PDB file of C-alpha atoms in Angstrom:
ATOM      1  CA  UNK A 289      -6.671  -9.491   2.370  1.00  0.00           C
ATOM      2  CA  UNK A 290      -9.905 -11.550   2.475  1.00  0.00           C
ATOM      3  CA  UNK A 291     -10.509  -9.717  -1.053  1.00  0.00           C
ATOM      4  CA  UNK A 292      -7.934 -11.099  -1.747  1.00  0.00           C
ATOM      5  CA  UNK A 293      -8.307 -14.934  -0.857  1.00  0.00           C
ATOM      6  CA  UNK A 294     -11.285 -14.731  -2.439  1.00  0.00           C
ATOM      7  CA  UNK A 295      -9.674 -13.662  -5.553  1.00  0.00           C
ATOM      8  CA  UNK A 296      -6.658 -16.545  -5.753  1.00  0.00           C
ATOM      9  CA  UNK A 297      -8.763 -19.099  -3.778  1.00  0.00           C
ATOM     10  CA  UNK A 298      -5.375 -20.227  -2.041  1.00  0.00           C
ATOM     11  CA  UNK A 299      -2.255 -18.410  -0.408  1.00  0.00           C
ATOM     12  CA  UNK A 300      -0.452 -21.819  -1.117  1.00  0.00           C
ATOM     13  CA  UNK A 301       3.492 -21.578  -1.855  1.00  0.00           C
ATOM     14  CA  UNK A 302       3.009 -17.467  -2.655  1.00  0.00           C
ATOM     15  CA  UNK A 303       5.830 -15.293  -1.415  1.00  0.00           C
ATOM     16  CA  UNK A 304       4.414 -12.404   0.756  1.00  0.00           C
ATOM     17  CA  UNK A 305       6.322  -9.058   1.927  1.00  0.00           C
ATOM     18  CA  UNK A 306       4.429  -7.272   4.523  1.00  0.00           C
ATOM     19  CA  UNK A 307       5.648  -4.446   5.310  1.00  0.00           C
ATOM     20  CA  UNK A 308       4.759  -2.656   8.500  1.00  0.00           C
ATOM     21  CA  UNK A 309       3.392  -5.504   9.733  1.00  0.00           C
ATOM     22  CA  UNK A 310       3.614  -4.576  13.349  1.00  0.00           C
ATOM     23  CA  UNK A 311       2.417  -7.538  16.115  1.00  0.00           C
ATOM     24  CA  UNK A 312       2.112  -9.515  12.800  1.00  0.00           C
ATOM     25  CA  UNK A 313      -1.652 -10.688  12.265  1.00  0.00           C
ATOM     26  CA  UNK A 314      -1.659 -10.175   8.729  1.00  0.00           C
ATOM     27  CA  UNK A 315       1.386 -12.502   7.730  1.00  0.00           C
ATOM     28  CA  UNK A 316       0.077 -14.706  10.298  1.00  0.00           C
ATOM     29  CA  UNK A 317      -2.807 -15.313   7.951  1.00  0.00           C
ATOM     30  CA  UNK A 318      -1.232 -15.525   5.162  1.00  0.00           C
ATOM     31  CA  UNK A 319       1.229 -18.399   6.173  1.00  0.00           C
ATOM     32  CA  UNK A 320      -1.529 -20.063   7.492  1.00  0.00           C
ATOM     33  CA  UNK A 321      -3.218 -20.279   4.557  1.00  0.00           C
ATOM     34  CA  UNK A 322       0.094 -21.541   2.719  1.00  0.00           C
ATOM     35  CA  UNK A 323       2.328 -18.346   2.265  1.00  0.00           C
ATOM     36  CA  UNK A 324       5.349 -18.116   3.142  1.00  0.00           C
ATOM     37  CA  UNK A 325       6.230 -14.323   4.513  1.00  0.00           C
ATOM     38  CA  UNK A 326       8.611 -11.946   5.087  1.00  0.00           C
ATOM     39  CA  UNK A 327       7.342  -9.684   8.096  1.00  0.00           C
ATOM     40  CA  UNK A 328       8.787  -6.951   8.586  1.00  0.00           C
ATOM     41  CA  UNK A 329       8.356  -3.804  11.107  1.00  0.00           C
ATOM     42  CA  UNK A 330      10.547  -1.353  12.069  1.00  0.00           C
ATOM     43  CA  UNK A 331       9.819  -1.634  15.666  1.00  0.00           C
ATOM     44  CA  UNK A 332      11.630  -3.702  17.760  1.00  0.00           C
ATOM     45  CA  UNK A 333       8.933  -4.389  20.118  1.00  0.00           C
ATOM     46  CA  UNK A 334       6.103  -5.031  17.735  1.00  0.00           C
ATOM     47  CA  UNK A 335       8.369  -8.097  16.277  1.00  0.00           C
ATOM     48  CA  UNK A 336       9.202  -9.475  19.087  1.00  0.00           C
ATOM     49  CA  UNK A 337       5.632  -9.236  20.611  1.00  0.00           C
ATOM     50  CA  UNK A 338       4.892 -11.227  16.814  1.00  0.00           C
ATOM     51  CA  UNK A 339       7.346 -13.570  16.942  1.00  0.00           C
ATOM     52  CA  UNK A 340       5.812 -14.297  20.868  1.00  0.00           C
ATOM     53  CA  UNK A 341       2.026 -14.329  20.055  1.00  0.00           C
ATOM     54  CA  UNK A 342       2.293 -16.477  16.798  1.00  0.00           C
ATOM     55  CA  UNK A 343       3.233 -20.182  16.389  1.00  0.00           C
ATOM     56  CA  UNK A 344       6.866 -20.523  15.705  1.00  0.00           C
ATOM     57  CA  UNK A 345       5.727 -23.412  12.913  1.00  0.00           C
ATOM     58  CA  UNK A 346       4.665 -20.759  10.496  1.00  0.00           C
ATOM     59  CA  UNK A 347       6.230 -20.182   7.583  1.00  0.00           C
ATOM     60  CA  UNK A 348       7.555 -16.107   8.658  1.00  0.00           C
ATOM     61  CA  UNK A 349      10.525 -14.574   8.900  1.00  0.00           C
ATOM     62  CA  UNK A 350      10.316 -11.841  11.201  1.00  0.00           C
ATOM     63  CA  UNK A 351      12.458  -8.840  10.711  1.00  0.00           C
ATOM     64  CA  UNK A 352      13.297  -5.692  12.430  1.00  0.00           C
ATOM     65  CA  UNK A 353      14.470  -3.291   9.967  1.00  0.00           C
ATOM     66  CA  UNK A 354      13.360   0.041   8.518  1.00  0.00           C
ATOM     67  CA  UNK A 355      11.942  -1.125   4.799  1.00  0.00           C
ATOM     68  CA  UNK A 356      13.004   2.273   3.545  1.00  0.00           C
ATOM     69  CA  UNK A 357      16.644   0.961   3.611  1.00  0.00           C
ATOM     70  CA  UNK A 358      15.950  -2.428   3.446  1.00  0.00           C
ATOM     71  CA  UNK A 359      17.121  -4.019   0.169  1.00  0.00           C
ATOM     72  CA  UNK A 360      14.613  -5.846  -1.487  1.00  0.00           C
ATOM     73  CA  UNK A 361      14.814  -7.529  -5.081  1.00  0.00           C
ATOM     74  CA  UNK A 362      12.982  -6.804  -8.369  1.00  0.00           C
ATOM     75  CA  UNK A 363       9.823  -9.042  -8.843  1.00  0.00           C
ATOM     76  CA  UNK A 364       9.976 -11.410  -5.895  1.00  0.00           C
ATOM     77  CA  UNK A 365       6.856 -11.293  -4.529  1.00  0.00           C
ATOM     78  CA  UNK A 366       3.422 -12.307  -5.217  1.00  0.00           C
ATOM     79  CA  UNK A 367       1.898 -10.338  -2.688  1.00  0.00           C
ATOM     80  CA  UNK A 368       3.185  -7.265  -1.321  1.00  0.00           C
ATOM     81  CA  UNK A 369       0.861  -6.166   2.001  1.00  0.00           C
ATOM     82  CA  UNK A 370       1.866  -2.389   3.403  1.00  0.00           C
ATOM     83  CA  UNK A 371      -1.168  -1.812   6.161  1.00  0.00           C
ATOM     84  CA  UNK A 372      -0.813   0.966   8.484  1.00  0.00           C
ATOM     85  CA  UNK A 373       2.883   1.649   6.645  1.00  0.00           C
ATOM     86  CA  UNK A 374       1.905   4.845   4.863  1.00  0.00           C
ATOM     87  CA  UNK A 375       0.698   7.451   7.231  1.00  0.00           C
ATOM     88  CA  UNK A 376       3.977   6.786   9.289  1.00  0.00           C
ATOM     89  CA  UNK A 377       6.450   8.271   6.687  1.00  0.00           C
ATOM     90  CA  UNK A 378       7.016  11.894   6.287  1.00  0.00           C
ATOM     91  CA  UNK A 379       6.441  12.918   3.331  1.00  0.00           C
ATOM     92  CA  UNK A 380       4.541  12.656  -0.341  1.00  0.00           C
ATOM     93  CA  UNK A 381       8.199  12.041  -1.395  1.00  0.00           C
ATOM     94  CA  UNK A 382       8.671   9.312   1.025  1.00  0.00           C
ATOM     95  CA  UNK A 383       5.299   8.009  -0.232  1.00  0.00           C
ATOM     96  CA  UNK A 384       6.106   8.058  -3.997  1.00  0.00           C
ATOM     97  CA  UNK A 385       9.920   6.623  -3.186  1.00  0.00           C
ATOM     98  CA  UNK A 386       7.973   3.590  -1.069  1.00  0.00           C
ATOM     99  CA  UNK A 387       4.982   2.780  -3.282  1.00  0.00           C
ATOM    100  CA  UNK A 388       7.432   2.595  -5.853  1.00  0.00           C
ATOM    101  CA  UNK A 389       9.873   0.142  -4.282  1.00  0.00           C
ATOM    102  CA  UNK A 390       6.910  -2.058  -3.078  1.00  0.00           C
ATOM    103  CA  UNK A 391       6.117  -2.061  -6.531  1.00  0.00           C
ATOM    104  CA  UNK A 392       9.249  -3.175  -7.871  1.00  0.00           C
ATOM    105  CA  UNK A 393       9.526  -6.212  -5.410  1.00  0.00           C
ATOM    106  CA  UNK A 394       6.024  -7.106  -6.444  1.00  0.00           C
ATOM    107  CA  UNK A 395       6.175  -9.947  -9.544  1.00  0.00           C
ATOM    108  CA  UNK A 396       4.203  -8.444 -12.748  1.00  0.00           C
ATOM    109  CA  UNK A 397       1.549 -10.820 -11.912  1.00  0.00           C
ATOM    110  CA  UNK A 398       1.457  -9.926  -8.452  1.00  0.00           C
ATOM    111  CA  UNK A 399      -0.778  -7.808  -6.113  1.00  0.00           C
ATOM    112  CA  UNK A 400      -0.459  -5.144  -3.746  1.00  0.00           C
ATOM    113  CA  UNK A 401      -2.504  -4.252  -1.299  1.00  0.00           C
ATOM    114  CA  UNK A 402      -2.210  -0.867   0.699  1.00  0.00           C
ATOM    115  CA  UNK A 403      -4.108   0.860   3.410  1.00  0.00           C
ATOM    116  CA  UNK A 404      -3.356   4.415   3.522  1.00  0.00           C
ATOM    117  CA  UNK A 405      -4.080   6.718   6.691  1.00  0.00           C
ATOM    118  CA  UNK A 406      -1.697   9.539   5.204  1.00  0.00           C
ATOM    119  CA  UNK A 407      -2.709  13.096   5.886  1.00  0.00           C
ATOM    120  CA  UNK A 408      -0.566  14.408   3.423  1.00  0.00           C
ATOM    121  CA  UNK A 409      -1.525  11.438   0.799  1.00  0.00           C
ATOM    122  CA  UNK A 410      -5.266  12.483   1.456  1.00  0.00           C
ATOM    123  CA  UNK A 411      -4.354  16.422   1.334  1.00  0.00           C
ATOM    124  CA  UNK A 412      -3.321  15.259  -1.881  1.00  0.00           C
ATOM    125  CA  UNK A 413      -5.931  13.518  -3.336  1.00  0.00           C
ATOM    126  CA  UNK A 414      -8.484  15.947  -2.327  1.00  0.00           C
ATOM    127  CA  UNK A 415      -6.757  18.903  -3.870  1.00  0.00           C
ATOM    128  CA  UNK A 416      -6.190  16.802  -6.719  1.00  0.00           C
ATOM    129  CA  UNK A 417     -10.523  15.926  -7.143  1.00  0.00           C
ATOM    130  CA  UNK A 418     -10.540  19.571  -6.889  1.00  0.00           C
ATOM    131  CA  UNK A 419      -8.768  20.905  -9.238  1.00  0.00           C
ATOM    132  CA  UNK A 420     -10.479  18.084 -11.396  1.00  0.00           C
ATOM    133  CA  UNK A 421     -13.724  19.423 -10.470  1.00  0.00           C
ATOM    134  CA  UNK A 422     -12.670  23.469 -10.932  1.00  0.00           C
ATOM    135  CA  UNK A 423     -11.398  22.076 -14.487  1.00  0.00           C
ATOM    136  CA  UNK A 424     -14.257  20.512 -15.220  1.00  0.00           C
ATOM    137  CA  UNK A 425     -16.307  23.233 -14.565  1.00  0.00           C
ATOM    138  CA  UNK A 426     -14.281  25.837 -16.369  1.00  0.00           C
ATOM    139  CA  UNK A 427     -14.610  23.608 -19.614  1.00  0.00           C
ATOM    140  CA  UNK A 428     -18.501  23.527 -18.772  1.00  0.00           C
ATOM    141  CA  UNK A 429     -18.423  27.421 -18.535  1.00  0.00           C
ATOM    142  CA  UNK A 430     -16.304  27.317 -21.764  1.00  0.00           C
ATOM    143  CA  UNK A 431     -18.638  25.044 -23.514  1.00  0.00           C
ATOM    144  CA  UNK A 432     -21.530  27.168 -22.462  1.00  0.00           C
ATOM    145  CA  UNK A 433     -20.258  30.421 -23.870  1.00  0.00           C
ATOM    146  CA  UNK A 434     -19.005  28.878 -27.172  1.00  0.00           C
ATOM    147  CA  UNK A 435     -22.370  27.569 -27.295  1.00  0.00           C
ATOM    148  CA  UNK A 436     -24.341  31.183 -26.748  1.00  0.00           C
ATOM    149  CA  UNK A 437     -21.917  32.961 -28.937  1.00  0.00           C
ATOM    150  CA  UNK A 438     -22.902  30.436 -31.735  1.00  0.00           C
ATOM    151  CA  UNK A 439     -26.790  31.047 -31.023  1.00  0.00           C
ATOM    152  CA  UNK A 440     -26.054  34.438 -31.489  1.00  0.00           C
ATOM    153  CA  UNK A 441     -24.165  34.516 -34.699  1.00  0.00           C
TER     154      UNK A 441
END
């Protein structure tokens, strides 16, 4: 998020989803630097400790709902914040069926900005670099015999 502010220079009048945003510190930022939020959590107690701890003059709605069923509209954010969301659902399916809703509420121009503690998204990734890598080196190998059989010709 400071990335971030140092990109745009200003928060001022954006629209902001943050999703997960348990006790609420990151859309507290943000509509104090202009924004104004929709915070969302789908503990009860984590938006009620937010709605508690953070001036009540801010520009955030505060919502208790579970974003997966949560309706949200094509394109209607400029900023679309899921920290600490990720590694809570249950599956890469769940992961693929979320990143891709965030990204439809995000505006073309917008950003999104994800922190991702998933086991199963990492799991991922690293099998992913790895069959890069074993790829890689089997067009190496490849390469190298082509090559030697042409020396030899």
């Amino acid at each position: 998020i400071a990335r971030l502010a140092q990109v745009l220079g200003s928060f001022d009048g954006l629209s902001v989803l943050d999703v997960g945003c348990g006790e609420g510190k990151n859309a507290a930022y943000l509509a104090g630097r202009g924004a104004h939020v929709l915070a969302m959590d789908i503990s009860e107690l984590a938006i009620s400790h937010a709605a508690e701890l953070w001036p009540a003059h801010l520009p955030v709605k505060w919502v208790c709902a579970d974003m997966r069923e949560f309706p949200l509209a094509d394109a209607d954010y400029d900023v679309v914040v899921a920290y600490g969301l990720l590694h809570c659902l249950r599956s890469q399916d769940e992961i693929a069926a979320t990143l891709a809703k965030l990204q439809r509420a995000t505006k073309p121009s917008g950003f999104n900005i994800l922190v991702a503690l998933n086991r199963l998204l990492i799991n991922s990734l690293v099998r992913s670099s790895r069959r890069k890598e074993a790829q890689n080196s089997s067009e190496k190998r490849d390469e190298q015999s082509l090559l030697t059989s042409a020396a030899t010709i």
